[in-house]
PDB file of C-alpha atoms and ligand atoms in Angstrom:
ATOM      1  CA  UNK A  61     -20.068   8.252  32.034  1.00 52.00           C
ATOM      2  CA  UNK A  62     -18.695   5.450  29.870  1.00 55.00           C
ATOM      3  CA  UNK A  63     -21.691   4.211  27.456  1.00 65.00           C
ATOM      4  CA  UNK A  64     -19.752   1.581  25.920  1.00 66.00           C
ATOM      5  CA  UNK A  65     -19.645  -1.803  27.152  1.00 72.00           C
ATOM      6  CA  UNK A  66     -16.592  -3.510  27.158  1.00 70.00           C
ATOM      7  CA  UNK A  67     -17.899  -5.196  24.026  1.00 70.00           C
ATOM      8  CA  UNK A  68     -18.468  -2.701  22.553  1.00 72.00           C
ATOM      9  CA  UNK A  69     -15.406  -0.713  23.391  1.00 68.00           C
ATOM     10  CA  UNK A  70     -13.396  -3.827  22.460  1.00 67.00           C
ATOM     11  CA  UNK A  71     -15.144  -3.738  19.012  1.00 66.00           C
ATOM     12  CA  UNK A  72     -14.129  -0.030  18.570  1.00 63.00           C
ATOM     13  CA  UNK A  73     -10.547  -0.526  19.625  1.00 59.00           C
ATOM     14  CA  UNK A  74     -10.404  -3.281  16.856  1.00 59.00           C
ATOM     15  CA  UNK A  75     -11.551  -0.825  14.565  1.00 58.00           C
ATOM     16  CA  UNK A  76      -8.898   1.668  15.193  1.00 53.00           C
ATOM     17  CA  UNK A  77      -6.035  -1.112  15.107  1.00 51.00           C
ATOM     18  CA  UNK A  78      -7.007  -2.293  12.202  1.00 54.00           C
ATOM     19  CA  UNK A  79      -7.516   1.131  10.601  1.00 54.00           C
ATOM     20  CA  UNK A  80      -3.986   2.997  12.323  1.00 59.00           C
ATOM     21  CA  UNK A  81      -1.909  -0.520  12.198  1.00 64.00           C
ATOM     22  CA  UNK A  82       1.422   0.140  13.591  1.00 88.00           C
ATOM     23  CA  UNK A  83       3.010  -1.222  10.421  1.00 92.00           C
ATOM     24  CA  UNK A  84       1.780   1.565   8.546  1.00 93.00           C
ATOM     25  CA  UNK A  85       1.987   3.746  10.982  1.00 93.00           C
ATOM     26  CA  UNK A  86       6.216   3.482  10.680  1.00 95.00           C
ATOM     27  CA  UNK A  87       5.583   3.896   6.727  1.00 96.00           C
ATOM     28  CA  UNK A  88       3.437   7.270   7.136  1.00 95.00           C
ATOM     29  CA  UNK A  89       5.915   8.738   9.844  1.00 95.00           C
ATOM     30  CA  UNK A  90       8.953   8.030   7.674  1.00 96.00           C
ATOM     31  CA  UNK A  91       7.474   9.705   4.529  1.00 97.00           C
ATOM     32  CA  UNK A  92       6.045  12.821   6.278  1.00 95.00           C
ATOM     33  CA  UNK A  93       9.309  13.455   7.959  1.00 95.00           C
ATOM     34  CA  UNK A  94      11.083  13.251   4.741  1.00 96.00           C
ATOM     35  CA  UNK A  95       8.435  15.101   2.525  1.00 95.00           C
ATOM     36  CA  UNK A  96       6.672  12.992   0.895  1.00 95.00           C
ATOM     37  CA  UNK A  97       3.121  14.114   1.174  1.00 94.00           C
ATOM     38  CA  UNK A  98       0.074  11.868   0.984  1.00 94.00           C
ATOM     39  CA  UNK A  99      -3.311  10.930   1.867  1.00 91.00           C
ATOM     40  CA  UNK A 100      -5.244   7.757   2.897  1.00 90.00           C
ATOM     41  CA  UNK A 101      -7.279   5.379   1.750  1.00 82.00           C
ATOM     42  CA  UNK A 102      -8.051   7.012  -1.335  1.00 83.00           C
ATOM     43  CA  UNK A 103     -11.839   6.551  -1.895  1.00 83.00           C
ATOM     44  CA  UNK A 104     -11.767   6.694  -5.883  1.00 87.00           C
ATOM     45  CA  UNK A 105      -8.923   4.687  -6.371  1.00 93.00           C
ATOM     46  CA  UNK A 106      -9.285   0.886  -6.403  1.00 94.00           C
ATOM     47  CA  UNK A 107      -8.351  -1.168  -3.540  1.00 93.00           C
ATOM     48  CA  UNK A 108      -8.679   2.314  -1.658  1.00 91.00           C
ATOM     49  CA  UNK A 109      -4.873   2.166  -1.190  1.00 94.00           C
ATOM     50  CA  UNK A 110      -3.792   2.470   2.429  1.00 92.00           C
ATOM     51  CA  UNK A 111      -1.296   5.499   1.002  1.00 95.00           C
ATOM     52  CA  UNK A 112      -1.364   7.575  -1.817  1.00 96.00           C
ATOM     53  CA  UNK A 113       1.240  10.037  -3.139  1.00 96.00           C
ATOM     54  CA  UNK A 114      -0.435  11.651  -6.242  1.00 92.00           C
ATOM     55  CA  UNK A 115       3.072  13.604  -7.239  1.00 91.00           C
ATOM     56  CA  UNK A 116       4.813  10.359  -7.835  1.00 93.00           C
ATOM     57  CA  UNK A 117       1.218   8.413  -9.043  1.00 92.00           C
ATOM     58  CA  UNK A 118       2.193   5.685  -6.369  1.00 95.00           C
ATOM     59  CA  UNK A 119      -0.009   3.585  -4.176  1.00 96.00           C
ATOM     60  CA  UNK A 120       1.229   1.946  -1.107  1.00 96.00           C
ATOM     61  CA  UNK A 121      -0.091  -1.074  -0.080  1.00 95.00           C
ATOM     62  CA  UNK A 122       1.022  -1.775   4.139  1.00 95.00           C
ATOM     63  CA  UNK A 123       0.164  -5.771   4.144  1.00 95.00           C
ATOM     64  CA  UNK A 124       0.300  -8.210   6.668  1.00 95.00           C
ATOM     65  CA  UNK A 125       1.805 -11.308   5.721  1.00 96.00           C
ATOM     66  CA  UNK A 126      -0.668 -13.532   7.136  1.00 96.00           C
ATOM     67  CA  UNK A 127      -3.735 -12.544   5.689  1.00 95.00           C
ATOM     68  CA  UNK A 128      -2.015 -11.307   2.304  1.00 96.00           C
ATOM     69  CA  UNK A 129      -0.320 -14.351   2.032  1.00 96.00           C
ATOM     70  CA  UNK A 130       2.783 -13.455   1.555  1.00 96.00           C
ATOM     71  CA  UNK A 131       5.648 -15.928  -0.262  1.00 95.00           C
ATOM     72  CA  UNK A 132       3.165 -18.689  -0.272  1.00 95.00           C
ATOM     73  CA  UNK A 133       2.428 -21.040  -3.546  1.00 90.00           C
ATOM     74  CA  UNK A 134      -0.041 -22.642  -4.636  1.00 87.00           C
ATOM     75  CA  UNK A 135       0.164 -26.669  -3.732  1.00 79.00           C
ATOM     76  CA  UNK A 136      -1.493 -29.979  -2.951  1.00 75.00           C
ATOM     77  CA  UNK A 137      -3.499 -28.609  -0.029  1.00 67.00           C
ATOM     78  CA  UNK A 138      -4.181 -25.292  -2.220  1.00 83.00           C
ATOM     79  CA  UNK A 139      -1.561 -23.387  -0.360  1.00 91.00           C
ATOM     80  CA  UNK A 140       1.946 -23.987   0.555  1.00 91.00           C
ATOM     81  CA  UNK A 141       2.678 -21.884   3.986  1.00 92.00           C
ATOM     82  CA  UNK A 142       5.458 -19.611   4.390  1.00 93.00           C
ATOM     83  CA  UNK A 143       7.959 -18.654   7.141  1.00 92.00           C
ATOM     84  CA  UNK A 144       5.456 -15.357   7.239  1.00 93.00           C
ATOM     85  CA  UNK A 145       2.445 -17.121   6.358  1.00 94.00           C
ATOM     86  CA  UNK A 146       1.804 -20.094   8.442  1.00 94.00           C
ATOM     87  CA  UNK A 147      -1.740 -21.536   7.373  1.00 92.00           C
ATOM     88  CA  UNK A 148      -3.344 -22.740  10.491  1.00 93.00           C
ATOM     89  CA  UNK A 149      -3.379 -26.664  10.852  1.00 90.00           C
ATOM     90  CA  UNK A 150      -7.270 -26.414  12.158  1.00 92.00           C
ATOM     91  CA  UNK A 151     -10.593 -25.069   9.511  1.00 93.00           C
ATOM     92  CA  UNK A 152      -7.502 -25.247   6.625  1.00 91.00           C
ATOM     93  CA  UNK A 153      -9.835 -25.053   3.992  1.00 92.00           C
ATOM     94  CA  UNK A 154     -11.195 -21.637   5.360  1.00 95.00           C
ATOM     95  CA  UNK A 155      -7.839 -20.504   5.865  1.00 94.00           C
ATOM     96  CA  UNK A 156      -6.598 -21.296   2.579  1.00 94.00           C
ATOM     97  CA  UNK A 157     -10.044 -20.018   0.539  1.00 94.00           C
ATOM     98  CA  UNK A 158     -10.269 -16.995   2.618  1.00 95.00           C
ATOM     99  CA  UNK A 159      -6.212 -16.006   2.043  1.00 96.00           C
ATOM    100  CA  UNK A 160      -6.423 -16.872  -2.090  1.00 95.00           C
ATOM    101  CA  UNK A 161      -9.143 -14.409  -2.257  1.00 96.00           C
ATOM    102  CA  UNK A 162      -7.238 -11.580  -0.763  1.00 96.00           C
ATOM    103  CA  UNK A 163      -3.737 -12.869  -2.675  1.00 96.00           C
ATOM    104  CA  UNK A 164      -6.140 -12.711  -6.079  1.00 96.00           C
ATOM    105  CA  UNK A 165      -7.982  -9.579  -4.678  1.00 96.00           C
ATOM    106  CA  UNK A 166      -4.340  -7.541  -4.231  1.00 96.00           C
ATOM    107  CA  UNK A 167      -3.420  -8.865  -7.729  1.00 96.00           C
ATOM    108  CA  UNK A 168      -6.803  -7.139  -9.301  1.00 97.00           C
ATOM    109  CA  UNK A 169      -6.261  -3.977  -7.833  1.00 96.00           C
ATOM    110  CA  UNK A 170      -2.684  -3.586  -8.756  1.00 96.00           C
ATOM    111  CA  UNK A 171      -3.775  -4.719 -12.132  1.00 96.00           C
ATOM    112  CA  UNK A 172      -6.451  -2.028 -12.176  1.00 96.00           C
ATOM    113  CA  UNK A 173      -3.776   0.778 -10.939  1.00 95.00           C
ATOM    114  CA  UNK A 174      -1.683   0.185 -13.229  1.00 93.00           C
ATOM    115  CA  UNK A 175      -3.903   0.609 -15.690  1.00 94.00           C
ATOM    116  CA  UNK A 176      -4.964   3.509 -14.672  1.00 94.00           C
ATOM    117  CA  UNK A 177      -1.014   4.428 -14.846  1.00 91.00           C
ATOM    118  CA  UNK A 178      -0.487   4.334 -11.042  1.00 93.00           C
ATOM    119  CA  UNK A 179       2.600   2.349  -9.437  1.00 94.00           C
ATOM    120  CA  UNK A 180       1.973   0.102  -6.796  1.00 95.00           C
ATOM    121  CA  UNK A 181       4.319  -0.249  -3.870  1.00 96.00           C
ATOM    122  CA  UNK A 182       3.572  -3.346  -1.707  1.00 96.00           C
ATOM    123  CA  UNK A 183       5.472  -3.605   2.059  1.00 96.00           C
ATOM    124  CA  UNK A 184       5.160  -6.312   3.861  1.00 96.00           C
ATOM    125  CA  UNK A 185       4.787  -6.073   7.336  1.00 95.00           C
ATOM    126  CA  UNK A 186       8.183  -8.450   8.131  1.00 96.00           C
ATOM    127  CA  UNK A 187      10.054  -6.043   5.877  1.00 96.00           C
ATOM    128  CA  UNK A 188       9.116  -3.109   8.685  1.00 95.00           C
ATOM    129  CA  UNK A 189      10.592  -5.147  11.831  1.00 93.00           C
ATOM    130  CA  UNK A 190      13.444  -3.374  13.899  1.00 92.00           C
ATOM    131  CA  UNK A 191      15.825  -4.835  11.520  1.00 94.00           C
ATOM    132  CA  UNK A 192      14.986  -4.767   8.055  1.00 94.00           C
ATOM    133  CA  UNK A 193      13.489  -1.465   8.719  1.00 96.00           C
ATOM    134  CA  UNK A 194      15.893   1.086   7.564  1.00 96.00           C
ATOM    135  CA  UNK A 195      16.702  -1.018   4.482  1.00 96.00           C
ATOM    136  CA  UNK A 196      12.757  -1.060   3.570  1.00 96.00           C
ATOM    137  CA  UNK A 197      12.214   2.204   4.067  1.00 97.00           C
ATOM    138  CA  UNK A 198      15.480   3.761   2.538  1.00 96.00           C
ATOM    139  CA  UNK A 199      14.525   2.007  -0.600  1.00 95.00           C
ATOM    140  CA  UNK A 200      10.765   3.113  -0.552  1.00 96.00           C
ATOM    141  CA  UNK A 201      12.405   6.634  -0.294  1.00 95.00           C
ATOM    142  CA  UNK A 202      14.687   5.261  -3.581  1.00 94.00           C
ATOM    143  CA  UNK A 203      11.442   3.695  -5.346  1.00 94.00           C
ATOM    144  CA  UNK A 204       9.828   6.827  -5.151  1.00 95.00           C
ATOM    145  CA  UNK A 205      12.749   9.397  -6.462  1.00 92.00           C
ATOM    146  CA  UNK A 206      13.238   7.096  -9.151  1.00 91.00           C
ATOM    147  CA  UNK A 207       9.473   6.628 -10.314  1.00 89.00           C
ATOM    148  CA  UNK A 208       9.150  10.987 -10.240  1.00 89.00           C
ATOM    149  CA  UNK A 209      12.309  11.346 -11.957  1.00 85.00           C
ATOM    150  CA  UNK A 210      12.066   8.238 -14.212  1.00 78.00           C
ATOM    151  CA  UNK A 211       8.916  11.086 -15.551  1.00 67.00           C
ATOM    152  CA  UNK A 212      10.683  14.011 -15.763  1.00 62.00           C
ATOM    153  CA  UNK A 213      13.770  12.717 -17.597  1.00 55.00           C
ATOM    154  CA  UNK A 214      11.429  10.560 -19.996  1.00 51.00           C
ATOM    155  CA  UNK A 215      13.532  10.696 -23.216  1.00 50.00           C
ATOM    156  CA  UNK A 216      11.483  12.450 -25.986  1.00 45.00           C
ATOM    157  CA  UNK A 217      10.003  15.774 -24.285  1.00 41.00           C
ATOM    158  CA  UNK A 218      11.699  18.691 -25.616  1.00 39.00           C
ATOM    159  CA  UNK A 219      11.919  21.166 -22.915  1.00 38.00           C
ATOM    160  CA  UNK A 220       8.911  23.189 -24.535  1.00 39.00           C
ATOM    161  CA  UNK A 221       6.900  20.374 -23.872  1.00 38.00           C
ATOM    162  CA  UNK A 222       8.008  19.451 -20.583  1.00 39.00           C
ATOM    163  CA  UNK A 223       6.620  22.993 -19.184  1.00 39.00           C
ATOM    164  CA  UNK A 224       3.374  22.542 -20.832  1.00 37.00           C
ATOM    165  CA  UNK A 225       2.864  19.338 -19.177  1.00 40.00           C
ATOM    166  CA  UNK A 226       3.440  20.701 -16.217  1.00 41.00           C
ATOM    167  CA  UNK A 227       0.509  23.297 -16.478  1.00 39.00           C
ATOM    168  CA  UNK A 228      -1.452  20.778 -17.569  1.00 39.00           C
ATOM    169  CA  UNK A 229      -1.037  18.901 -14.574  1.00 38.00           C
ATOM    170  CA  UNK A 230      -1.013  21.305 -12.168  1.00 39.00           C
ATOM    171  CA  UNK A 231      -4.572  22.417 -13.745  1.00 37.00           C
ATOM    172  CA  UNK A 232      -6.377  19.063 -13.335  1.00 37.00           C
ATOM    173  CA  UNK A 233      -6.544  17.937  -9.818  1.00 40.00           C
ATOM    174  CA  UNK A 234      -8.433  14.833 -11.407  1.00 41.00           C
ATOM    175  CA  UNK A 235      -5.081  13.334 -12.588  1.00 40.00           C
ATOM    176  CA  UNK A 236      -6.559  10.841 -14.519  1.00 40.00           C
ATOM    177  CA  UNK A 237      -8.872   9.552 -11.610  1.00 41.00           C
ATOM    178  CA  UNK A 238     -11.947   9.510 -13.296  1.00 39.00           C
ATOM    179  CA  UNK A 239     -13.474  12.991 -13.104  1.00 34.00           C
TER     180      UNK A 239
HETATM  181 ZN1   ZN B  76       6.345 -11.473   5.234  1.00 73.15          ZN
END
């Protein structure tokens, strides 16, 4: 009945973690239940952003503070741990090679996002525990109101203009993506 070994099935189960991580998870659940629409891993975007809200041109980034490195420096051993980034004391030079590449990899693709005129929104996975939670997320919420109306009260549209930039956009899906 079952095909998959437990290898197998153990490989699969990885795949879905890593793809649904509950971290995120929390992030998507808040947003849908308080209208913000989105969708995933936008192929033609760079970095293929975990979340994407196209209304507010925002990327979400849901990292893990281990393997993003997060509040570490550069130091005599190449990289200074952190309270949320504890470089293991064993293979350190993997460790601290592999973790720089993703810390310089996240820097490219914010670079490239932004631009393309796209915010990025990074959350670290320590700011989504029980209790920083609300705080993180309440201020995502405020991020995000403030980036769409930051646009619409820009100072020097007239009102004429305003409405034909909104036809504009609403007439190119492509929003600057390439197309
Ligand atoms: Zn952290």
């Amino acid at each position: 009945m079952d095909k998959l070994s437990p290898q197998q099935r153990h490989k699969n189960m990885a795949a879905i973690r890593s793809k649904d991580t509950k971290p995120e998870m929390v992030v998507r659940r808040f947003l849908w239940s308080h209208g913000f629409r989105y969708r995933l891993n936008h192929p033609r975007l760079p970095g293929k952003p975990d979340i994407v809200l196209r209304k507010y041109r925002a990327c979400i980034f849901v990292n893990g503070c281990f393997w993003h490195g997060h509040n570490t420096h550069e130091g005599e051993s190449g990289l200074e741990s952190s309270d949320c980034c504890k470089i293991p004391k064993s293979n350190t030079d993997f460790w601290v090679k592999k973790i720089k590449r993703n810390i310089q990899r996240d820097d490219d693709v914010k670079r490239k996002l932004s631009d393309m005129g796209w915010y990025s929104i990074t959350i670290w996975e320590c700011q989504l525990k029980p209790k920083m939670r609300e705080q993180t997320l309440n201020s995502l919420s405020y991020t995000l109101n403030y980036i769409y109306f930051g646009h619409q009260n820009a100072p020097d549209y007239t009102i004429e203009e305003e409405e034909s930039m909104l036809v504009a956009e609403d007439l190119s899906d492509g929003y600057g993506m390439g197309e």
